[in-house]
């Protein structure tokens, strides 16, 4: 069973990667072209960053794709933006039995377009954000998703004003949007 889950995750990531590739305009040099040494970089690599501004005009920082191998049931999450930066205030925080730390983020002004009707109705207008593998899991069906891995993301307290970087997804089981998995959380000044 663990082998099947591992194969599924690899195939899902591969199909996700292939479906998000964009055609290259050959009249201009490709932004992610291989260097003369032959090492190829893609927009999914950890050390690349988007030139597109994130929330409030802040450039997106690189997201850690390897965290997707630590997401429980990744097939339920539809990726809206591979690497999104949002800012807001932590409204709630609790541990989930799958080992993730669930938080609700009251978004700063100008980011309400990231929320769905379910965020508004079920989450009091907040964005769900999740840091994977922060806590021990109490669910047997999670299996080895977090085995040998402890997430080092710095968790904020309720009331902290933060910048969150991660994948913006639609949780198809619940109908709300989330940043899941979180790559980084930075505390900001009030």
Coordinates of N, CA and C in Angstrom, one line a residue:
X1 N 0.8 -1.2 0.0 CA 0.0 0.0 0.0 C 0.9 1.3 0.0
X2 N 1.9 1.2 0.9 CA 2.8 2.4 0.9 C 3.5 2.6 -0.4
X3 N 3.9 1.5 -1.1 CA 4.5 1.6 -2.4 C 3.5 2.3 -3.4
X4 N 2.2 1.9 -3.4 CA 1.2 2.5 -4.3 C 1.1 3.9 -4.0
X5 N 1.0 4.3 -2.8 CA 0.9 5.8 -2.4 C 2.1 6.5 -3.0
X6 N 3.3 6.0 -2.8 CA 4.5 6.6 -3.3 C 4.5 6.8 -4.8
X7 N 4.1 5.7 -5.5 CA 4.0 5.8 -6.9 C 3.0 6.8 -7.4
X8 N 1.8 6.8 -6.7 CA 0.7 7.8 -7.0 C 1.3 9.2 -6.9
X9 N 1.9 9.5 -5.7 CA 2.4 10.8 -5.5 C 3.4 11.3 -6.5
X10 N 4.3 10.3 -6.9 CA 5.3 10.7 -8.0 C 4.6 11.0 -9.3
X11 N 3.6 10.1 -9.7 CA 2.9 10.3 -10.9 C 2.1 11.6 -10.9
X12 N 1.5 11.9 -9.7 CA 0.7 13.1 -9.6 C 1.6 14.4 -9.8
X13 N 2.8 14.4 -9.1 CA 3.7 15.5 -9.2 C 4.2 15.6 -10.6
X14 N 4.5 14.5 -11.3 CA 5.0 14.6 -12.7 C 3.9 15.1 -13.6
X15 N 2.6 14.7 -13.4 CA 1.6 15.2 -14.3 C 1.3 16.7 -14.0
X16 N 1.4 17.1 -12.7 CA 1.2 18.5 -12.3 C 2.3 19.3 -13.0
X17 N 3.6 18.8 -12.9 CA 4.7 19.6 -13.5 C 4.5 19.7 -15.0
X18 N 4.1 18.6 -15.7 CA 4.0 18.7 -17.1 C 2.8 19.6 -17.5
X19 N 1.7 19.6 -16.8 CA 0.5 20.3 -17.1 C 0.7 21.8 -16.9
X20 N 1.7 22.2 -16.2 CA 1.9 23.6 -15.9 C 3.0 24.3 -16.8
X21 N 3.6 23.5 -17.6 CA 4.7 24.0 -18.5 C 4.0 24.9 -19.6
X22 N 4.8 26.0 -19.9 CA 4.3 26.9 -20.9 C 5.2 26.8 -22.1
X23 N 4.6 27.1 -23.3 CA 5.5 27.0 -24.5 C 6.5 28.1 -24.5
X24 N 7.7 27.8 -25.0 CA 8.8 28.8 -25.0 C 8.7 29.6 -26.3
X25 N 8.9 30.9 -26.3 CA 9.0 31.7 -27.4 C 10.5 31.7 -27.9
X26 N 10.7 31.0 -29.0 CA 12.1 30.9 -29.5 C 12.8 32.1 -30.0
X27 N 12.0 33.2 -30.1 CA 12.6 34.5 -30.6 C 13.3 35.2 -29.4
X28 N 13.1 34.7 -28.2 CA 13.8 35.3 -27.1 C 14.5 34.2 -26.3
X29 N 15.5 34.5 -25.5 CA 16.2 33.5 -24.7 C 15.2 33.0 -23.7
X30 N 15.1 31.7 -23.4 CA 14.3 31.1 -22.4 C 14.8 31.5 -21.0
X31 N 13.9 31.9 -20.2 CA 14.3 32.3 -18.8 C 14.9 31.2 -18.0
X32 N 14.5 30.0 -18.2 CA 15.0 28.9 -17.4 C 15.8 27.9 -18.3
X33 N 16.5 28.4 -19.3 CA 17.3 27.6 -20.2 C 18.4 27.0 -19.4
X34 N 18.9 25.8 -19.9 CA 20.0 25.2 -19.2 C 21.3 26.0 -19.4
X35 N 22.1 26.0 -18.4 CA 23.4 26.7 -18.5 C 24.3 26.0 -19.4
X36 N 25.5 26.5 -19.7 CA 26.5 25.9 -20.5 C 27.0 24.6 -19.8
X37 N 26.9 24.5 -18.5 CA 27.3 23.3 -17.8 C 26.3 22.2 -17.9
X38 N 25.1 22.5 -18.5 CA 24.1 21.5 -18.7 C 23.1 21.3 -17.5
X39 N 23.3 22.1 -16.5 CA 22.3 21.9 -15.4 C 21.0 22.7 -15.7
X40 N 20.0 21.9 -15.7 CA 18.7 22.5 -16.2 C 17.9 23.0 -14.9
X41 N 17.4 24.2 -15.0 CA 16.5 24.7 -14.0 C 15.1 24.9 -14.5
X42 N 14.1 24.6 -13.7 CA 12.8 24.9 -14.1 C 12.1 25.8 -13.1
X43 N 10.9 26.2 -13.5 CA 10.2 27.1 -12.5 C 9.8 26.4 -11.3
X44 N 9.9 25.1 -11.2 CA 9.6 24.3 -10.0 C 10.8 24.1 -9.1
X45 N 12.0 24.4 -9.5 CA 13.1 24.2 -8.7 C 13.1 25.1 -7.4
X46 N 13.6 24.6 -6.3 CA 13.6 25.3 -5.0 C 14.3 26.6 -5.0
X47 N 15.4 26.7 -5.8 CA 16.1 28.0 -5.7 C 15.8 29.0 -6.8
X48 N 14.7 28.8 -7.5 CA 14.2 29.8 -8.4 C 13.1 30.6 -7.8
X49 N 13.0 31.8 -8.2 CA 11.9 32.7 -7.7 C 11.1 33.3 -8.8
X50 N 9.9 33.6 -8.6 CA 9.0 34.2 -9.6 C 9.3 35.7 -9.7
X51 N 9.2 36.2 -10.9 CA 9.4 37.7 -11.0 C 8.0 38.4 -10.9
X52 N 7.0 37.6 -10.8 CA 5.6 38.1 -10.6 C 5.4 38.5 -9.2
X53 N 4.8 39.7 -9.0 CA 4.6 40.1 -7.6 C 3.5 39.2 -6.9
X54 N 3.7 39.0 -5.7 CA 2.7 38.3 -4.9 C 1.8 39.3 -4.2
X55 N 1.3 39.0 -3.0 CA 0.4 39.9 -2.3 C 1.1 41.2 -2.0
X56 N 0.3 42.3 -2.2 CA 0.8 43.6 -1.9 C 2.1 44.0 -2.7
X57 N 2.3 43.4 -3.9 CA 3.4 43.8 -4.7 C 4.7 43.1 -4.3
X58 N 4.7 42.2 -3.3 CA 5.9 41.5 -2.8 C 6.3 40.4 -3.8
X59 N 7.5 40.3 -4.2 CA 7.9 39.3 -5.1 C 7.8 37.9 -4.4
X60 N 7.4 36.9 -5.1 CA 7.3 35.6 -4.5 C 8.6 35.0 -4.3
X61 N 8.8 34.4 -3.1 CA 10.0 33.7 -2.8 C 9.8 32.2 -3.3
X62 N 10.9 31.5 -3.5 CA 10.8 30.2 -4.0 C 10.1 29.3 -3.0
X63 N 9.3 28.3 -3.6 CA 8.6 27.4 -2.8 C 9.4 26.0 -2.8
X64 N 9.3 25.3 -1.7 CA 10.0 24.0 -1.6 C 9.0 22.9 -2.1
X65 N 9.3 22.4 -3.4 CA 8.4 21.4 -4.0 C 8.5 20.1 -3.2
X66 N 9.6 19.8 -2.5 CA 9.8 18.5 -1.9 C 8.7 18.3 -0.8
X67 N 8.1 19.4 -0.3 CA 7.1 19.3 0.8 C 5.9 18.6 0.3
X68 N 5.7 18.6 -1.1 CA 4.5 17.9 -1.6 C 4.5 16.4 -1.3
X69 N 5.7 15.8 -1.1 CA 5.8 14.4 -0.8 C 5.3 14.1 0.6
X70 N 5.1 15.2 1.4 CA 4.7 15.1 2.8 C 3.2 15.5 3.0
X71 N 2.5 15.8 1.9 CA 1.1 16.1 2.0 C 0.3 14.9 2.0
X72 N -0.6 14.8 3.0 CA -1.5 13.6 3.1 C -2.7 13.8 2.1
X73 N -2.9 12.8 1.3 CA -3.9 12.8 0.3 C -3.8 14.1 -0.7
X74 N -2.7 14.2 -1.4 CA -2.5 15.4 -2.2 C -3.5 15.5 -3.4
X75 N -4.1 14.3 -3.8 CA -5.0 14.4 -4.9 C -6.3 15.2 -4.6
X76 N -6.5 15.5 -3.4 CA -7.7 16.4 -3.0 C -7.4 17.9 -3.2
X77 N -6.2 18.2 -3.5 CA -5.8 19.6 -3.6 C -5.6 20.0 -5.0
X78 N -6.3 21.0 -5.5 CA -6.1 21.5 -6.9 C -5.2 22.8 -6.8
X79 N -4.1 22.7 -7.4 CA -3.2 23.9 -7.4 C -3.7 25.0 -8.2
X80 N -3.8 26.2 -7.5 CA -4.2 27.4 -8.2 C -3.0 28.3 -8.5
X81 N -2.0 28.2 -7.6 CA -0.8 29.0 -7.8 C 0.3 28.2 -7.1
X82 N 1.4 27.8 -7.9 CA 2.4 27.0 -7.3 C 3.2 27.6 -6.2
X83 N 3.3 28.9 -6.2 CA 4.1 29.6 -5.2 C 3.5 31.0 -5.0
X84 N 2.7 31.1 -3.9 CA 2.0 32.3 -3.6 C 2.5 32.9 -2.3
X85 N 2.6 34.3 -2.2 CA 2.9 35.0 -1.0 C 1.7 35.8 -0.6
X86 N 1.3 35.6 0.7 CA 0.1 36.3 1.2 C 0.6 36.9 2.6
X87 N -0.2 37.9 3.0 CA 0.1 38.5 4.3 C -1.2 38.7 5.0
X88 N -1.1 38.6 6.4 CA -2.3 38.7 7.2 C -1.9 38.4 8.6
X89 N -3.0 38.3 9.4 CA -2.9 38.1 10.9 C -3.4 36.7 11.2
X90 N -2.7 35.9 12.0 CA -3.1 34.6 12.5 C -4.3 34.8 13.4
X91 N -5.5 34.2 13.0 CA -6.7 34.3 13.7 C -7.0 33.0 14.6
X92 N -6.4 31.9 14.2 CA -6.6 30.7 14.9 C -5.5 29.7 14.5
X93 N -5.2 28.8 15.5 CA -4.2 27.8 15.2 C -4.5 26.5 16.0
X94 N -4.4 25.4 15.3 CA -4.6 24.1 16.0 C -3.9 23.0 15.3
X95 N -3.7 21.9 16.0 CA -3.0 20.7 15.5 C -4.1 19.8 14.9
X96 N -3.8 19.2 13.8 CA -4.7 18.2 13.2 C -4.2 16.8 13.4
X97 N -5.0 15.8 13.4 CA -4.6 14.5 13.6 C -3.7 13.9 12.5
X98 N -3.7 14.6 11.3 CA -2.8 14.1 10.3 C -1.4 14.6 10.4
X99 N -1.1 15.3 11.5 CA 0.3 15.8 11.8 C 0.5 17.2 11.3
X100 N -0.4 17.8 10.6 CA -0.3 19.2 10.1 C -0.7 20.2 11.2
X101 N -0.2 21.4 11.1 CA -0.6 22.5 11.9 C -1.5 23.3 11.1
X102 N -2.8 23.4 11.4 CA -3.8 24.2 10.7 C -3.9 25.6 11.3
X103 N -3.9 26.6 10.5 CA -4.1 28.0 11.0 C -5.1 28.7 10.1
X104 N -5.7 29.7 10.6 CA -6.6 30.6 9.8 C -5.9 31.9 9.8
X105 N -5.8 32.5 8.6 CA -5.1 33.7 8.3 C -6.2 34.8 7.9
X106 N -6.3 35.8 8.7 CA -7.1 37.0 8.3 C -6.3 37.8 7.3
X107 N -6.6 37.8 6.1 CA -5.8 38.4 5.0 C -5.8 39.9 5.2
X108 N -4.6 40.5 4.8 CA -4.6 42.0 4.7 C -5.4 42.4 3.6
X109 N -5.8 43.7 3.5 CA -6.6 44.3 2.5 C -6.0 44.0 1.1
X110 N -6.9 43.8 0.1 CA -6.5 43.6 -1.3 C -6.3 42.1 -1.7
X111 N -6.5 41.2 -0.8 CA -6.3 39.8 -1.1 C -7.6 38.9 -1.0
X112 N -8.7 39.6 -0.9 CA -10.0 38.8 -0.7 C -10.3 38.0 -1.9
X113 N -9.8 38.3 -3.1 CA -10.1 37.5 -4.3 C -9.5 36.0 -4.2
X114 N -8.7 35.8 -3.2 CA -8.2 34.4 -2.9 C -9.2 33.5 -2.2
X115 N -10.2 34.1 -1.6 CA -11.2 33.3 -0.8 C -12.4 32.9 -1.7
X116 N -12.9 31.7 -1.3 CA -14.1 31.2 -1.9 C -15.3 31.4 -1.0
X117 N -16.5 31.1 -1.4 CA -17.7 31.2 -0.6 C -17.5 30.3 0.7
X118 N -16.9 29.2 0.5 CA -16.7 28.3 1.7 C -15.7 28.9 2.7
X119 N -14.7 29.6 2.2 CA -13.8 30.3 3.2 C -14.7 31.4 4.0
X120 N -15.5 32.1 3.2 CA -16.4 33.1 3.9 C -17.4 32.5 4.9
X121 N -18.0 31.4 4.5 CA -19.0 30.8 5.3 C -18.5 29.9 6.4
X122 N -17.6 29.0 6.1 CA -17.1 28.0 7.1 C -15.8 28.5 7.9
X123 N -15.1 29.4 7.3 CA -13.8 29.8 8.0 C -13.8 31.3 8.3
X124 N -15.0 31.9 8.5 CA -15.2 33.3 8.9 C -14.4 34.3 8.0
X125 N -14.3 34.0 6.7 CA -13.6 34.9 5.8 C -12.1 34.8 5.9
X126 N -11.6 33.7 6.5 CA -10.1 33.5 6.6 C -9.6 32.5 5.6
X127 N -8.3 32.6 5.3 CA -7.6 31.7 4.4 C -7.1 30.6 5.3
X128 N -7.3 29.3 5.0 CA -6.7 28.2 5.7 C -5.2 28.1 5.2
X129 N -4.3 27.9 6.2 CA -2.9 27.7 5.9 C -2.5 26.5 6.7
X130 N -1.6 25.6 6.1 CA -1.2 24.4 6.7 C 0.3 24.1 6.5
X131 N 0.9 23.9 7.7 CA 2.3 23.5 7.7 C 2.3 21.9 7.9
X132 N 2.9 21.2 7.0 CA 2.8 19.7 7.0 C 3.9 19.2 8.0
X133 N 3.5 18.0 8.6 CA 4.5 17.2 9.4 C 5.1 18.0 10.6
X134 N 4.3 18.8 11.2 CA 4.8 19.6 12.4 C 4.6 18.8 13.7
X135 N 3.5 18.0 13.7 CA 3.2 17.3 14.9 C 3.1 15.8 14.6
X136 N 3.2 14.9 15.7 CA 3.0 13.5 15.4 C 1.6 13.2 15.0
X137 N 1.4 12.3 14.0 CA 0.1 12.0 13.5 C -0.5 10.9 14.4
X138 N -1.8 11.0 14.6 CA -2.6 10.0 15.3 C -3.4 9.1 14.4
X139 N -3.3 9.4 13.1 CA -4.0 8.6 12.1 C -3.2 7.5 11.5
X140 N -3.6 6.3 11.6 CA -2.8 5.2 11.0 C -2.8 5.3 9.4
X141 N -3.9 5.8 8.8 CA -3.9 5.9 7.4 C -3.0 6.9 6.8
X142 N -2.4 7.8 7.6 CA -1.4 8.7 7.1 C -0.1 8.0 6.8
X143 N 0.1 6.8 7.4 CA 1.2 6.0 7.1 C 2.5 6.6 7.3
X144 N 3.4 6.5 6.3 CA 4.8 7.1 6.4 C 5.0 8.4 5.8
X145 N 3.9 9.2 5.6 CA 4.0 10.5 5.0 C 5.0 11.4 5.6
X146 N 5.0 11.4 7.0 CA 6.0 12.2 7.7 C 7.1 11.5 8.3
X147 N 7.2 10.2 8.1 CA 8.3 9.4 8.7 C 9.7 9.9 8.4
X148 N 10.4 10.2 9.5 CA 11.8 10.6 9.4 C 11.9 12.1 9.0
X149 N 10.8 12.8 9.0 CA 10.8 14.2 8.6 C 10.1 15.1 9.7
X150 N 10.8 16.2 10.1 CA 10.1 17.1 10.9 C 10.2 18.5 10.3
X151 N 9.1 19.1 10.1 CA 9.1 20.4 9.4 C 9.7 21.5 10.3
X152 N 10.6 22.3 9.8 CA 11.3 23.3 10.5 C 10.7 24.7 10.4
X153 N 9.5 24.8 9.8 CA 8.8 26.1 9.6 C 8.6 26.7 11.0
X154 N 8.9 28.0 11.1 CA 8.6 28.7 12.3 C 7.2 29.1 12.5
X155 N 6.5 28.5 13.5 CA 5.1 28.7 13.6 C 4.8 30.0 14.4
X156 N 3.9 30.8 14.0 CA 3.5 32.0 14.6 C 2.5 31.7 15.7
X157 N 2.2 32.8 16.5 CA 1.2 32.7 17.5 C -0.1 33.4 17.0
X158 N -1.2 33.1 17.6 CA -2.4 33.8 17.3 C -2.2 35.3 17.5
X159 N -2.6 36.1 16.5 CA -2.4 37.6 16.6 C -1.2 38.1 15.9
X160 N -0.2 37.2 15.5 CA 1.0 37.6 14.8 C 0.6 38.1 13.4
X161 N 1.2 39.2 12.9 CA 1.1 39.6 11.6 C 2.2 38.9 10.8
X162 N 1.9 38.2 9.7 CA 2.9 37.3 9.0 C 2.8 37.4 7.5
X163 N 3.9 37.0 6.9 CA 4.0 36.8 5.4 C 4.1 35.2 5.3
X164 N 3.2 34.7 4.5 CA 3.2 33.2 4.3 C 3.5 32.9 2.8
X165 N 4.4 32.0 2.6 CA 4.8 31.5 1.3 C 4.5 30.0 1.1
X166 N 3.8 29.7 0.0 CA 3.5 28.3 -0.2 C 2.6 28.1 -1.4
X167 N 2.1 26.9 -1.6 CA 1.2 26.7 -2.8 C -0.2 27.1 -2.4
X168 N -0.9 27.8 -3.3 CA -2.3 28.2 -3.1 C -3.1 27.1 -3.8
X169 N -3.9 26.4 -3.0 CA -4.7 25.3 -3.5 C -6.2 25.4 -3.2
X170 N -7.0 24.7 -3.9 CA -8.4 24.6 -3.6 C -8.6 23.2 -3.0
X171 N -9.1 23.1 -1.8 CA -9.3 21.8 -1.1 C -10.6 21.3 -1.6
X172 N -10.6 20.3 -2.5 CA -11.8 19.8 -3.2 C -12.8 19.1 -2.2
X173 N -12.2 18.6 -1.1 CA -13.1 17.9 -0.1 C -13.9 19.0 0.7
X174 N -13.4 20.2 0.8 CA -14.1 21.2 1.7 C -14.6 22.4 0.9
X175 N -14.0 22.7 -0.3 CA -14.4 23.8 -1.1 C -13.8 25.1 -0.8
X176 N -12.8 25.1 0.1 CA -12.1 26.4 0.5 C -10.7 26.4 -0.1
X177 N -10.1 27.6 -0.1 CA -8.8 27.7 -0.6 C -7.8 27.7 0.6
X178 N -6.6 27.3 0.4 CA -5.6 27.1 1.4 C -4.2 27.5 0.8
X179 N -3.3 27.8 1.7 CA -1.9 27.7 1.4 C -1.4 26.4 2.0
X180 N -1.1 25.4 1.1 CA -0.8 24.1 1.6 C 0.0 23.4 0.5
X181 N 1.2 23.0 0.8 CA 2.0 23.2 2.0 C 2.6 24.5 2.1
X182 N 2.8 25.0 3.4 CA 3.6 26.2 3.6 C 5.1 25.9 3.5
X183 N 5.8 26.8 2.8 CA 7.2 26.7 2.7 C 7.8 27.6 3.8
X184 N 7.3 28.8 4.0 CA 7.9 29.7 4.9 C 6.8 30.6 5.6
X185 N 7.0 30.9 6.8 CA 6.2 31.9 7.5 C 7.2 32.9 8.2
X186 N 7.0 34.2 7.8 CA 7.8 35.3 8.4 C 7.0 36.2 9.2
X187 N 7.4 36.5 10.5 CA 6.7 37.4 11.3 C 7.0 38.8 10.8
X188 N 6.0 39.7 10.7 CA 6.1 41.1 10.3 C 5.9 42.0 11.4
X189 N 6.3 43.2 11.3 CA 5.9 44.2 12.3 C 4.5 44.5 12.3
X190 N 3.9 44.9 13.5 CA 2.5 45.2 13.5 C 2.2 46.4 12.8

